[in-house]
Short mmCIF file of C-alpha atoms and ligand atoms in Angstrom, two decimals:
data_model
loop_
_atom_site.label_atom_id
_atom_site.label_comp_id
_atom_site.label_asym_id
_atom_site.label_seq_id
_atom_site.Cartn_x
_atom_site.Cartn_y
_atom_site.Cartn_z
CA UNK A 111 169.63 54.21 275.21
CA UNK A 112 173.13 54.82 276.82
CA UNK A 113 175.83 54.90 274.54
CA UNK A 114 178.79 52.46 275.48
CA UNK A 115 180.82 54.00 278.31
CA UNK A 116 184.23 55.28 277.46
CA UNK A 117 187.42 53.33 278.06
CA UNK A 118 188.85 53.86 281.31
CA UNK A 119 190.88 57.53 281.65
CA UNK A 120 188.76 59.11 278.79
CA UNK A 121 186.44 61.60 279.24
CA UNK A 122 184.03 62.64 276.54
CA UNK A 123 185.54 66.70 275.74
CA UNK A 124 188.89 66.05 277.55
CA UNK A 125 192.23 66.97 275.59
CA UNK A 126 193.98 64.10 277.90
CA UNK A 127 196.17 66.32 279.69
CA UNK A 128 196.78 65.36 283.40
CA UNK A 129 195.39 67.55 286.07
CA UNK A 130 197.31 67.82 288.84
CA UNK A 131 196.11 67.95 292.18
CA UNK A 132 195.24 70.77 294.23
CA UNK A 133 198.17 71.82 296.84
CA UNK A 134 197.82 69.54 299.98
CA UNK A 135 196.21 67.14 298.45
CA UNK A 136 198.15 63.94 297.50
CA UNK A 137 197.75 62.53 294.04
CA UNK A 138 196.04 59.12 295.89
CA UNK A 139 193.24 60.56 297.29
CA UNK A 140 191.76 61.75 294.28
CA UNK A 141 192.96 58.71 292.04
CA UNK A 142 189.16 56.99 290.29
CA UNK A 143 187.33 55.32 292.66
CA UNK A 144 186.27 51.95 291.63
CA UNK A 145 183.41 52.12 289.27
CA UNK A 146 180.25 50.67 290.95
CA UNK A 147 179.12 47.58 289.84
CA UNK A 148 175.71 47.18 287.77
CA UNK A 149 174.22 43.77 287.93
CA UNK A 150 172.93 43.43 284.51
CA UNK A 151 170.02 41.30 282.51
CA UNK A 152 170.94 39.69 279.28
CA UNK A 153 167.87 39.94 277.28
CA UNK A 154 167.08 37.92 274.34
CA UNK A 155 164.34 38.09 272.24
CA UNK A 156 163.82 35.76 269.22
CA UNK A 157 161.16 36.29 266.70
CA UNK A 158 160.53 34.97 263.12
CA UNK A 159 161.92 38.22 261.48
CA UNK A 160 164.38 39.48 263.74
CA UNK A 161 166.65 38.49 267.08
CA UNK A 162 167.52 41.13 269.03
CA UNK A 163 169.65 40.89 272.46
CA UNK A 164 170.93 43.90 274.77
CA UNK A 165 171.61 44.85 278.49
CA UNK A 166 168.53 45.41 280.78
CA UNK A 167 169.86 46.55 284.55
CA UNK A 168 167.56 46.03 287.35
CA UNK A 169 165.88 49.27 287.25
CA UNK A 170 164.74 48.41 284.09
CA UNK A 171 166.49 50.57 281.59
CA UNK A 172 167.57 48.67 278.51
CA UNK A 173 171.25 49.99 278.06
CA UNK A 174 172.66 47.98 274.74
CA UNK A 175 171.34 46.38 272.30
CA UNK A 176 172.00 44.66 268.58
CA UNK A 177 170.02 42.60 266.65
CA UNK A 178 170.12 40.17 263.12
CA UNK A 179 167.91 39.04 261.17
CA UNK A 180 166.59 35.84 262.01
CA UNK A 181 167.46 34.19 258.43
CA UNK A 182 170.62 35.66 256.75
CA UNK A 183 171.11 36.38 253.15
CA UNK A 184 172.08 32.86 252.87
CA UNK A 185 168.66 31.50 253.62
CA UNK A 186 166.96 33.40 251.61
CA UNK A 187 168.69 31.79 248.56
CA UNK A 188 165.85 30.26 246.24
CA UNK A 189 168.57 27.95 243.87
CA UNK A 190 167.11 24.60 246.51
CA UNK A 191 170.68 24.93 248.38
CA UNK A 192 169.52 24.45 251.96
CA UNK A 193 172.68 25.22 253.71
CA UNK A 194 171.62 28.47 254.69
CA UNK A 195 168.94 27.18 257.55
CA UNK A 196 168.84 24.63 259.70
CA UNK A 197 168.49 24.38 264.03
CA UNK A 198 172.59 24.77 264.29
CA UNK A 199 172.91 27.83 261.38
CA UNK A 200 170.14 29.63 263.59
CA UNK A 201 171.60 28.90 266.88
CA UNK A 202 174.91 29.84 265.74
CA UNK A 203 173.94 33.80 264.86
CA UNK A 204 172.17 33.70 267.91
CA UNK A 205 174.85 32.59 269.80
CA UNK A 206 177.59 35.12 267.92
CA UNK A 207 175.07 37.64 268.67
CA UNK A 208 175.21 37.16 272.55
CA UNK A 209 178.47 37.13 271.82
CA UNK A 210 178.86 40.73 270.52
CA UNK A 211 176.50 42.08 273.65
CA UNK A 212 178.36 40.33 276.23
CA UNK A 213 181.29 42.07 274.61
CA UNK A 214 179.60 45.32 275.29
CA UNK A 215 179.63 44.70 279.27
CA UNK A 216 181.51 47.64 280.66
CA UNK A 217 184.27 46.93 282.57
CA UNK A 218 183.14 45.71 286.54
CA UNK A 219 179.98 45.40 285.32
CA UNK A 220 178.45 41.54 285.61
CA UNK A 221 176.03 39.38 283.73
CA UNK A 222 173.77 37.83 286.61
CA UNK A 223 171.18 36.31 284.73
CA UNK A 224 169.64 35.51 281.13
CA UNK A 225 166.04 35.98 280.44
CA UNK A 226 164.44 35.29 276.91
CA UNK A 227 161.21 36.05 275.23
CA UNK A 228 160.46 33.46 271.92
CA UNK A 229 157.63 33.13 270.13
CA UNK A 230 155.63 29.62 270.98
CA UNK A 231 154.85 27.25 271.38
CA UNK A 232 157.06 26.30 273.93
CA UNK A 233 157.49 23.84 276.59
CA UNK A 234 156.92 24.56 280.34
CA UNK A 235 159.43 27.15 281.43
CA UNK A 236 160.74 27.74 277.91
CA UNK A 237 162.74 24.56 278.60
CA UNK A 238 162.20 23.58 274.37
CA UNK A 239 160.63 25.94 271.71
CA UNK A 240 158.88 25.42 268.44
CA UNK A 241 157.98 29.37 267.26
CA UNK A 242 155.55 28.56 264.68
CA UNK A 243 157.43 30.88 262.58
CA UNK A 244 160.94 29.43 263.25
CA UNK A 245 160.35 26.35 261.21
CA UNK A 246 164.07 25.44 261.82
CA UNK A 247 163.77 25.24 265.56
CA UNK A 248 161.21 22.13 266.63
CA UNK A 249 161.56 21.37 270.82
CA UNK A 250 164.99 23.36 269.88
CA UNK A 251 166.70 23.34 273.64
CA UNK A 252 166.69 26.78 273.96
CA UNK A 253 166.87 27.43 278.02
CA UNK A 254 169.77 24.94 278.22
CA UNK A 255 171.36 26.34 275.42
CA UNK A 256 171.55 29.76 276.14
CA UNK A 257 172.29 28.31 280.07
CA UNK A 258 175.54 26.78 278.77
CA UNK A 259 176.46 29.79 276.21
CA UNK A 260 176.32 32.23 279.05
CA UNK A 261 176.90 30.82 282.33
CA UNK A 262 174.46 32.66 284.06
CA UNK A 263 171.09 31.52 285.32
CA UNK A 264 168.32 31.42 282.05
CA UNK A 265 164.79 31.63 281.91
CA UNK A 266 162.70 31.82 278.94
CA UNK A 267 159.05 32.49 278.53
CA UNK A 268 156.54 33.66 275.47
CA UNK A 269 157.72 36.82 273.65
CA UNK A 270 154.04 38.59 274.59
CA UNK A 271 154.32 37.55 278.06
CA UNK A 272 157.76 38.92 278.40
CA UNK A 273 156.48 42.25 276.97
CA UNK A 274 153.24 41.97 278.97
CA UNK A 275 156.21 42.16 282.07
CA UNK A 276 158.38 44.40 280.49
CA UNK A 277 154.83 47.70 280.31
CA UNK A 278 154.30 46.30 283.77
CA UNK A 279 157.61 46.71 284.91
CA UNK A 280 158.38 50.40 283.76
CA UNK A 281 156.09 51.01 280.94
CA UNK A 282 152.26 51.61 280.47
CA UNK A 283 150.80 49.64 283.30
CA UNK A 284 153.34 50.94 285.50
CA UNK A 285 152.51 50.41 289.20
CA UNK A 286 148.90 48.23 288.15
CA UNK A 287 148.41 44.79 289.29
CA UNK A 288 145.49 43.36 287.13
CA UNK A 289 146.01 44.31 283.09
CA UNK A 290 146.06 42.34 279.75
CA UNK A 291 149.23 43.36 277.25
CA UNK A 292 148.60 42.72 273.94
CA UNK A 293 150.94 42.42 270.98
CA UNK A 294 149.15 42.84 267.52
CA UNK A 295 151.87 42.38 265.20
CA UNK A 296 152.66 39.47 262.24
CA UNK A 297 150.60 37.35 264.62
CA UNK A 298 148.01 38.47 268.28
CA UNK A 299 149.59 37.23 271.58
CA UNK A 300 149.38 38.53 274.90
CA UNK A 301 149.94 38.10 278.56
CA UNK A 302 147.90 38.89 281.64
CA UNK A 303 148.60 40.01 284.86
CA UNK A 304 145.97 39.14 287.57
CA UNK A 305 146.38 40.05 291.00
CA UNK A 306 150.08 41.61 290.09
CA UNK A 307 151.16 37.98 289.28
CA UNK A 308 151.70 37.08 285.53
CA UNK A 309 149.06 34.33 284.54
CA UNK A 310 150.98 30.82 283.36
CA UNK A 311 148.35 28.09 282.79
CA UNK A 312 148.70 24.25 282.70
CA UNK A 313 151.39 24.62 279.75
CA UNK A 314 152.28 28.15 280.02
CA UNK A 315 150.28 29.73 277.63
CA UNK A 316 147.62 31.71 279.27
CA UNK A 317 147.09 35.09 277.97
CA UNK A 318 147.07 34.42 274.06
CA UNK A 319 144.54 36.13 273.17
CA UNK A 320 145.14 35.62 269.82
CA UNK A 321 142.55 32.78 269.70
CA UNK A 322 138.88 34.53 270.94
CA UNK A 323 137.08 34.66 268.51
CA UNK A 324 135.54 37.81 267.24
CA UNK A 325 133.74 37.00 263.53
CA UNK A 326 131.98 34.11 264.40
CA UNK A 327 132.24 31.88 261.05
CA UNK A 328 134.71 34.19 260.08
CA UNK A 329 138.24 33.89 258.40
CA UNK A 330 140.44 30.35 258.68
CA UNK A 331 142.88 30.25 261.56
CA UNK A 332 145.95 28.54 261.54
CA UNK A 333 145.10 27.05 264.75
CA UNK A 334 142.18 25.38 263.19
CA UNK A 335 139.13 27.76 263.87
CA UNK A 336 137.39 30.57 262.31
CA UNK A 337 137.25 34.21 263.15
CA UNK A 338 140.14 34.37 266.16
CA UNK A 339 141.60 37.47 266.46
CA UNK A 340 144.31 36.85 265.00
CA UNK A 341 143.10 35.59 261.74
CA UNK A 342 141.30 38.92 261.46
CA UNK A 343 143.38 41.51 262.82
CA UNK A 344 147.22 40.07 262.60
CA UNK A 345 149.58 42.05 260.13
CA UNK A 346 149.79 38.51 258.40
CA UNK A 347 145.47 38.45 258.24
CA UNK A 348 145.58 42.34 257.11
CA UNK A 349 147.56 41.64 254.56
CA UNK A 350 145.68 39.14 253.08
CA UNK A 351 142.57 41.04 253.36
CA UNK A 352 144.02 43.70 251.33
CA UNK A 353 146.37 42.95 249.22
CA UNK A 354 149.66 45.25 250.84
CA UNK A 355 151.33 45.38 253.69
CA UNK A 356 149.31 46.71 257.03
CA UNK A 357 150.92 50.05 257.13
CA UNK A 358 149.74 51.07 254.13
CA UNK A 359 145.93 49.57 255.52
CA UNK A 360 143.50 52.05 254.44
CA UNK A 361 141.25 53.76 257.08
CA UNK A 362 138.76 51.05 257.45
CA UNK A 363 141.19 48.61 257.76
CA UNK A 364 142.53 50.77 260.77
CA UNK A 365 139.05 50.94 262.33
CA UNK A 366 137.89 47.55 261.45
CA UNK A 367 141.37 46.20 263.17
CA UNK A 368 141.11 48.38 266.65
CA UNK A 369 137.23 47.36 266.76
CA UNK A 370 137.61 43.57 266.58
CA UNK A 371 140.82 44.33 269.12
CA UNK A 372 138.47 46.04 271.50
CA UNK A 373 135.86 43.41 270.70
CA UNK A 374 138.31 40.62 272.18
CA UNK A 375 139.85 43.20 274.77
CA UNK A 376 136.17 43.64 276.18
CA UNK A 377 135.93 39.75 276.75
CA UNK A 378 138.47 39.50 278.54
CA UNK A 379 138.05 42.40 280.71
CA UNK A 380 134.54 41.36 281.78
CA UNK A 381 135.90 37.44 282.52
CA UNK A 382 138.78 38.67 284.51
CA UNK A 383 137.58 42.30 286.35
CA UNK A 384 140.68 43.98 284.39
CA UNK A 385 140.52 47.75 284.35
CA UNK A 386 143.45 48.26 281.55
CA UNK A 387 144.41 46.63 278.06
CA UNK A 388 147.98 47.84 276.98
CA UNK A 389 148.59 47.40 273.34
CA UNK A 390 151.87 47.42 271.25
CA UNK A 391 153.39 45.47 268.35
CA UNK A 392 153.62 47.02 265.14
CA UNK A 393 150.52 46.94 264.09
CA UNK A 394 149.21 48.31 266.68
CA UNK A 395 151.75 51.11 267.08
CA UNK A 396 151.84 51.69 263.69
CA UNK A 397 147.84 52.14 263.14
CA UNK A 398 147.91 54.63 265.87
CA UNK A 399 144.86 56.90 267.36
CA UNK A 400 142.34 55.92 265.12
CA UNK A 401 143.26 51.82 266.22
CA UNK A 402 142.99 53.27 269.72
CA UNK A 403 140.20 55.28 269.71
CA UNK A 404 138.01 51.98 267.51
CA UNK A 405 138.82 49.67 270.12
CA UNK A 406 137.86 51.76 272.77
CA UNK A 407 134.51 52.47 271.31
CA UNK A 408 134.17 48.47 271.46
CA UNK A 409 135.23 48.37 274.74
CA UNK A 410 133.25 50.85 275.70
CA UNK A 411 130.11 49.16 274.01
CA UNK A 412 130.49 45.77 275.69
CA UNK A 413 131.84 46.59 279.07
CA UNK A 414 128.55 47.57 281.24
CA UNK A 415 128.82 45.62 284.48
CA UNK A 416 129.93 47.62 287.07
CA UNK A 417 133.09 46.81 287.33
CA UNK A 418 134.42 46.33 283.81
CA UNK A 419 132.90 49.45 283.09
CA UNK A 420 135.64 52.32 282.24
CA UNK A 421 138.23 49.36 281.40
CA UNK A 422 140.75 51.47 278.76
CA UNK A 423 142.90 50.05 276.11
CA UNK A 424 145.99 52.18 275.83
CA UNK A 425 149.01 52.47 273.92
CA UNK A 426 152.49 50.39 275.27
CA UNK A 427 154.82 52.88 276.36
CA UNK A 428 158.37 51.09 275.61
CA UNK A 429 158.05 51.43 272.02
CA UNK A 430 160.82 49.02 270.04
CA UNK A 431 162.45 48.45 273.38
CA UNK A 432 159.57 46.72 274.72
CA UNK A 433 160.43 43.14 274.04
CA UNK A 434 164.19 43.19 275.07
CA UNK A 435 162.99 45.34 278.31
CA UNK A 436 160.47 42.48 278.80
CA UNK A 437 162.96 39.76 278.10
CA UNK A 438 165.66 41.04 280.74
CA UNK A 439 162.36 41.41 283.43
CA UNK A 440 161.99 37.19 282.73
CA UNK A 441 165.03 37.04 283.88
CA UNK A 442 165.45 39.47 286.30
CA UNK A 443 162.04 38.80 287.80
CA UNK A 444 163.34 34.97 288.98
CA UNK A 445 166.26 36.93 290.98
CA UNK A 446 163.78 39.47 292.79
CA UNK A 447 159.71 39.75 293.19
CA UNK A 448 158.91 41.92 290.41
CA UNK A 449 156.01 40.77 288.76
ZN1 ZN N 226 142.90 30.69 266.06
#
């Protein structure tokens, strides 16, 4: 990540004194050219723990960023006061958070457009969001919020889409036009790209892979089934599987996570003809080879037609910056074809 540019006149070493120019030259010609302008992303990205917003240029490279916790101290108060939460508290660190980014613009540099990535549900085009773990924020106006806060065209889409985009864009699936990205994290979302355009669906949710089931009759999902992914394998499900947190999950938990990952990774490579699976999210990250090297061994084990065959699951490559990387490409991907 860049560190913030100096003010104007200082240079990182310099003592300060004037240098004077070289004989025959006069002092104008080598006065500072005008610093080029960099069209910049605002990225936002707003999940149930955290929100996090930075400075995403149009190559891709994610050059500030801050973030708060999504509930302050206030809310976590447990004396009944309520004062702490609500749709306007929430909106109003969000907003002071922009706030403290946009401050961060270097000067000449320009915000040209906003994009978001929130958890869903969410209404077409991100236009009102209900993140199932934002209970404060119910068809919350987010797009026309954030549209009126900055000034600047907005777009908002699902927070595993947006990082689906962002490994697409300049991470793991680089360059590819047909992969799945997953996020296994608190919850299992994902995104899919399919003939280098990012799926959408009737309501805009295609990709969550969250829901395919891979324990048939297995463990209660909040969506109303048994045995999705993401009642097995989520950092929420691990948890209450074993007792602690998933990074202290004990081997088997590792390997019984990537496996059922690979199991619903294999699915969807053999309905869509998708040679790569990119995985991040904490989980995920955090489980590490052994996660990857179980759910390849699934994938490997259920993908024998011809062309799913060889299909890999891999690791993302943009680390923590993934979802504010993928939130400036949702924006930056309605100003120019990327994705
Ligand atoms: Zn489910």
């Amino acid at each position: 990540m860049r560190s913030p540019r100096p003010a104007t006149g200082s240079v990182p070493g310099s003592t300060g004194a004037r240098t004077e120019p070289p004989a025959g030259i006069p002092a104008r010609a080598i006065s500072p050219a005008p610093l080029p302008v960099t069209d910049l992303a605002l990225a936002v990205d707003i999940g149930g723990t955290k929100m996090a917003a930075g400075l995403v240029d149009r190559s891709g490279s994610l050059q500030e960023r801050a973030q708060v916790p999504t509930h302050g101290d206030a809310d976590a108060r447990t004396d009944g006061r309520t004062d702490g939460r609500g749709p306007e508290v929430l909106w109003r660190r969000l907003a002071d958070l922009v706030h403290e980014v946009q401050l961060r613009v270097a000067p000449g540099d320009r915000v040209v457009v906003c994009g978001v990535g929130c958890g869903g549900p969410m209404s077409p085009d991100g236009e009102t969001v209900s993140p199932l773990n934002i209970v404060e924020w119910r068809a919350f106006p987010l797009r026309a919020r954030l549209h009126e806060l900055t000034g600047v065209p907005t777009h908002v889409d699902n927070d595993a889409k947006a990082l689906a985009l962002g490994e697409g864009w300049v991470g793991a699936a680089a360059g590819r036009r047909d992969y799945i990205g997953i996020v296994v994290s608190t919850g299992v979302g994902g995104g899919i790209v399919l003939d280098g355009r990012l799926l959408g669906g009737r309501l805009g949710n295609a990709g969550h892979i969250g829901h395919v089931v891979v324990v048939p009759e297995g463990r209660r999902c909040p969506c109303g089934g048994r045995g999705c992914l993401e009642a097995e394998a989520s950092g929420t499900a691990i948890a209450a599987l074993t007792g602690h947190p998933a990074d202290v999950a004990p081997p088997s938990i590792v390997e019984r996570t990537g496996t059922l990952v690979g199991r619903a990774v294999a699915s969807v490579v053999n309905l869509l003809d998708l040679p790569l699976a990119v995985a991040s999210g904490s989980v995920a990250l955090g489980f590490g080879p052994p996660f990857f090297e179980a759910a390849q061994r699934e994938v490997d084990l259920r993908c024998g037609l011809d062309y799913a065959r060889g299909a890999r699951i891999i690791a993302g490559g943009l680390g923590d910056r993934g979802p504010l990387i993928g939130a400036g490409c949702v924006g930056w991907r309605a100003v120019e074809a990327l994705v």
